[in-house]
Amino acid sequence: MTPRRLATAALAVTFAAALLGACTSATHGRSAAPAASTTASPPSTSAPSTSRPAATAQYYVSIGDSYAAGYQPTGAGTGGTTRNGFAYQLVPLAAARGYHLKLVNFGCSGATTASVLKTAGCPAKDLGPGAAPYTATQAVAAEDFIRAHRAAIGLVTISLGGNDVTACGLSASPLTCLSDALTRVKTNLATLLTGLRSAGGTATRIVGITYPDVLLAGSLTAIPAAKTIATLSVTAFQSLINPALKATYAAAGAGFVDVTAATGAYGPLTATTTLAPYGTIPVPVAKVCTLTYSCQYHDIHPRTAGYAIIAGLIAAELPKR
């Protein structure tokens, strides 16, 4: 492996620890009140009855981690799930494209590609607002719902992957750990997608997402290693994390949206702008500060505008009616 590939792999490990260490925030014993919503609340996400929906209505099934559940911090180390999450914002965006969707949110803060397959239930505080509790694994709960409403499933989204490799940040052999973790992510996602396809059929529209490059916020610190990681982080996303996720979704006939690109990470770090209170900083860094809480609270979750970008990317995957 070349020095550049070694650096990229090491960066990916650091990325994983930063990203999904924060993604599991709601499972670390926090019980703070949820962040106040700054947007109009979409319809309730409580699981509907099994009665046949209106002819024009379809269900939108959200599966995944704290991004799926809509987590946002209210301060350093505090927060909760909110209706500002992308799944909630997607419903009105889909309506504008001719899709009348009712959200059924199975997302659970702290979920991994392994836990959705093996861990029963989700603590109430880790569910998205309005989501109904379930006692089965997240995968089985979602599959059962999709199978029971097979003719009325309009969309399934999946936000998973990073929590699986968090431990690699503390591993004695991080490169081996990362390689093994990415293999597990691909294997578990493939299993999940196979189950969803069996429940909903080949025509079921499934879209997976990735994450903003929150490591860019490291360039604002005085720590040389953090600055180096911020510079190399784009390569980690482009060459390791996103390609692995995209290929796995593509193999199952599912779509994939590049949130990293859409939130500005791939722009040149030589282009600068001014953003208070940080002064003159690279444009990609300013974007991640504006769209996530990574600069303000050292928390990787999106602001409402950041979640809106994810919702918009998914909505664009829906052919306009």
JSON list of N, CA, C and O in Angstrom, two decimals, residues 56 58 91 93-101 154 205 315 317-321:
[
{"chain": "A", "resi": 56, "resn": "THR", "atom": "N", "xyz": [-54.37, 7.51, -3.39]},
{"chain": "A", "resi": 56, "resn": "THR", "atom": "CA", "xyz": [-53.22, 8.31, -3.79]},
{"chain": "A", "resi": 56, "resn": "THR", "atom": "C", "xyz": [-52.13, 8.33, -2.72]},
{"chain": "A", "resi": 56, "resn": "THR", "atom": "O", "xyz": [-51.09, 8.91, -2.95]},
{"chain": "A", "resi": 58, "resn": "GLN", "atom": "N", "xyz": [-49.22, 6.80, -0.14]},
{"chain": "A", "resi": 58, "resn": "GLN", "atom": "CA", "xyz": [-48.25, 5.72, -0.02]},
{"chain": "A", "resi": 58, "resn": "GLN", "atom": "C", "xyz": [-47.44, 5.94, 1.25]},
{"chain": "A", "resi": 58, "resn": "GLN", "atom": "O", "xyz": [-47.36, 7.05, 1.78]},
{"chain": "A", "resi": 91, "resn": "VAL", "atom": "N", "xyz": [-41.18, 14.58, 3.40]},
{"chain": "A", "resi": 91, "resn": "VAL", "atom": "CA", "xyz": [-42.60, 14.37, 3.09]},
{"chain": "A", "resi": 91, "resn": "VAL", "atom": "C", "xyz": [-43.19, 15.53, 2.27]},
{"chain": "A", "resi": 91, "resn": "VAL", "atom": "O", "xyz": [-43.77, 15.30, 1.20]},
{"chain": "A", "resi": 93, "resn": "LEU", "atom": "N", "xyz": [-41.54, 17.76, 0.53]},
{"chain": "A", "resi": 93, "resn": "LEU", "atom": "CA", "xyz": [-40.78, 17.87, -0.73]},
{"chain": "A", "resi": 93, "resn": "LEU", "atom": "C", "xyz": [-41.27, 16.83, -1.73]},
{"chain": "A", "resi": 93, "resn": "LEU", "atom": "O", "xyz": [-41.38, 17.11, -2.94]},
{"chain": "A", "resi": 94, "resn": "ALA", "atom": "N", "xyz": [-41.58, 15.64, -1.24]},
{"chain": "A", "resi": 94, "resn": "ALA", "atom": "CA", "xyz": [-42.12, 14.60, -2.12]},
{"chain": "A", "resi": 94, "resn": "ALA", "atom": "C", "xyz": [-43.49, 14.98, -2.63]},
{"chain": "A", "resi": 94, "resn": "ALA", "atom": "O", "xyz": [-43.84, 14.70, -3.79]},
{"chain": "A", "resi": 95, "resn": "ALA", "atom": "N", "xyz": [-44.29, 15.63, -1.79]},
{"chain": "A", "resi": 95, "resn": "ALA", "atom": "CA", "xyz": [-45.63, 16.05, -2.21]},
{"chain": "A", "resi": 95, "resn": "ALA", "atom": "C", "xyz": [-45.55, 17.02, -3.38]},
{"chain": "A", "resi": 95, "resn": "ALA", "atom": "O", "xyz": [-46.38, 16.99, -4.30]},
{"chain": "A", "resi": 96, "resn": "ALA", "atom": "N", "xyz": [-44.52, 17.87, -3.36]},
{"chain": "A", "resi": 96, "resn": "ALA", "atom": "CA", "xyz": [-44.34, 18.83, -4.45]},
{"chain": "A", "resi": 96, "resn": "ALA", "atom": "C", "xyz": [-44.00, 18.14, -5.76]},
{"chain": "A", "resi": 96, "resn": "ALA", "atom": "O", "xyz": [-44.16, 18.72, -6.84]},
{"chain": "A", "resi": 97, "resn": "ARG", "atom": "N", "xyz": [-43.54, 16.89, -5.69]},
{"chain": "A", "resi": 97, "resn": "ARG", "atom": "CA", "xyz": [-43.22, 16.12, -6.89]},
{"chain": "A", "resi": 97, "resn": "ARG", "atom": "C", "xyz": [-44.33, 15.12, -7.24]},
{"chain": "A", "resi": 97, "resn": "ARG", "atom": "O", "xyz": [-44.15, 14.27, -8.11]},
{"chain": "A", "resi": 98, "resn": "GLY", "atom": "N", "xyz": [-45.45, 15.22, -6.50]},
{"chain": "A", "resi": 98, "resn": "GLY", "atom": "CA", "xyz": [-46.60, 14.39, -6.82]},
{"chain": "A", "resi": 98, "resn": "GLY", "atom": "C", "xyz": [-46.72, 13.12, -6.01]},
{"chain": "A", "resi": 98, "resn": "GLY", "atom": "O", "xyz": [-47.52, 12.24, -6.36]},
{"chain": "A", "resi": 99, "resn": "TYR", "atom": "N", "xyz": [-45.95, 12.99, -4.91]},
{"chain": "A", "resi": 99, "resn": "TYR", "atom": "CA", "xyz": [-45.98, 11.80, -4.07]},
{"chain": "A", "resi": 99, "resn": "TYR", "atom": "C", "xyz": [-46.60, 12.15, -2.73]},
{"chain": "A", "resi": 99, "resn": "TYR", "atom": "O", "xyz": [-46.09, 13.00, -2.00]},
{"chain": "A", "resi": 100, "resn": "HIS", "atom": "N", "xyz": [-47.68, 11.49, -2.39]},
{"chain": "A", "resi": 100, "resn": "HIS", "atom": "CA", "xyz": [-48.35, 11.73, -1.11]},
{"chain": "A", "resi": 100, "resn": "HIS", "atom": "C", "xyz": [-47.93, 10.63, -0.15]},
{"chain": "A", "resi": 100, "resn": "HIS", "atom": "O", "xyz": [-48.50, 9.55, -0.12]},
{"chain": "A", "resi": 101, "resn": "LEU", "atom": "N", "xyz": [-46.92, 10.92, 0.65]},
{"chain": "A", "resi": 101, "resn": "LEU", "atom": "CA", "xyz": [-46.29, 9.93, 1.52]},
{"chain": "A", "resi": 101, "resn": "LEU", "atom": "C", "xyz": [-46.65, 10.14, 2.98]},
{"chain": "A", "resi": 101, "resn": "LEU", "atom": "O", "xyz": [-46.73, 11.28, 3.46]},
{"chain": "A", "resi": 154, "resn": "GLY", "atom": "N", "xyz": [-44.21, 3.65, -1.04]},
{"chain": "A", "resi": 154, "resn": "GLY", "atom": "CA", "xyz": [-43.71, 4.59, -2.05]},
{"chain": "A", "resi": 154, "resn": "GLY", "atom": "C", "xyz": [-42.21, 4.80, -2.00]},
{"chain": "A", "resi": 154, "resn": "GLY", "atom": "O", "xyz": [-41.59, 5.11, -3.02]},
{"chain": "A", "resi": 205, "resn": "ARG", "atom": "N", "xyz": [-38.83, 1.37, -4.27]},
{"chain": "A", "resi": 205, "resn": "ARG", "atom": "CA", "xyz": [-37.77, 2.36, -4.41]},
{"chain": "A", "resi": 205, "resn": "ARG", "atom": "C", "xyz": [-37.03, 2.51, -3.08]},
{"chain": "A", "resi": 205, "resn": "ARG", "atom": "O", "xyz": [-37.61, 2.87, -2.07]},
{"chain": "A", "resi": 315, "resn": "ALA", "atom": "N", "xyz": [-35.49, 13.53, -2.50]},
{"chain": "A", "resi": 315, "resn": "ALA", "atom": "CA", "xyz": [-36.67, 13.92, -3.29]},
{"chain": "A", "resi": 315, "resn": "ALA", "atom": "C", "xyz": [-36.35, 13.94, -4.78]},
{"chain": "A", "resi": 315, "resn": "ALA", "atom": "O", "xyz": [-37.18, 13.57, -5.61]},
{"chain": "A", "resi": 317, "resn": "GLU", "atom": "N", "xyz": [-34.56, 11.99, -6.33]},
{"chain": "A", "resi": 317, "resn": "GLU", "atom": "CA", "xyz": [-34.54, 10.61, -6.84]},
{"chain": "A", "resi": 317, "resn": "GLU", "atom": "C", "xyz": [-35.94, 10.15, -7.23]},
{"chain": "A", "resi": 317, "resn": "GLU", "atom": "O", "xyz": [-36.09, 9.08, -7.85]},
{"chain": "A", "resi": 318, "resn": "LEU", "atom": "N", "xyz": [-36.97, 10.91, -6.87]},
{"chain": "A", "resi": 318, "resn": "LEU", "atom": "CA", "xyz": [-38.34, 10.56, -7.20]},
{"chain": "A", "resi": 318, "resn": "LEU", "atom": "C", "xyz": [-38.73, 11.19, -8.53]},
{"chain": "A", "resi": 318, "resn": "LEU", "atom": "O", "xyz": [-38.79, 12.42, -8.63]},
{"chain": "A", "resi": 319, "resn": "PRO", "atom": "N", "xyz": [-38.99, 10.42, -9.57]},
{"chain": "A", "resi": 319, "resn": "PRO", "atom": "CA", "xyz": [-39.41, 11.01, -10.85]},
{"chain": "A", "resi": 319, "resn": "PRO", "atom": "C", "xyz": [-40.66, 11.87, -10.67]},
{"chain": "A", "resi": 319, "resn": "PRO", "atom": "O", "xyz": [-41.62, 11.43, -10.03]},
{"chain": "A", "resi": 320, "resn": "LYS", "atom": "N", "xyz": [-40.63, 13.06, -11.19]},
{"chain": "A", "resi": 320, "resn": "LYS", "atom": "CA", "xyz": [-41.76, 13.96, -10.98]},
{"chain": "A", "resi": 320, "resn": "LYS", "atom": "C", "xyz": [-43.01, 13.45, -11.69]},
{"chain": "A", "resi": 320, "resn": "LYS", "atom": "O", "xyz": [-42.95, 13.03, -12.84]},
{"chain": "A", "resi": 321, "resn": "ARG", "atom": "N", "xyz": [-44.12, 13.48, -10.99]},
{"chain": "A", "resi": 321, "resn": "ARG", "atom": "CA", "xyz": [-45.39, 13.02, -11.55]},
{"chain": "A", "resi": 321, "resn": "ARG", "atom": "C", "xyz": [-46.21, 14.19, -12.07]},
{"chain": "A", "resi": 321, "resn": "ARG", "atom": "O", "xyz": [-46.12, 15.28, -11.58]}
]
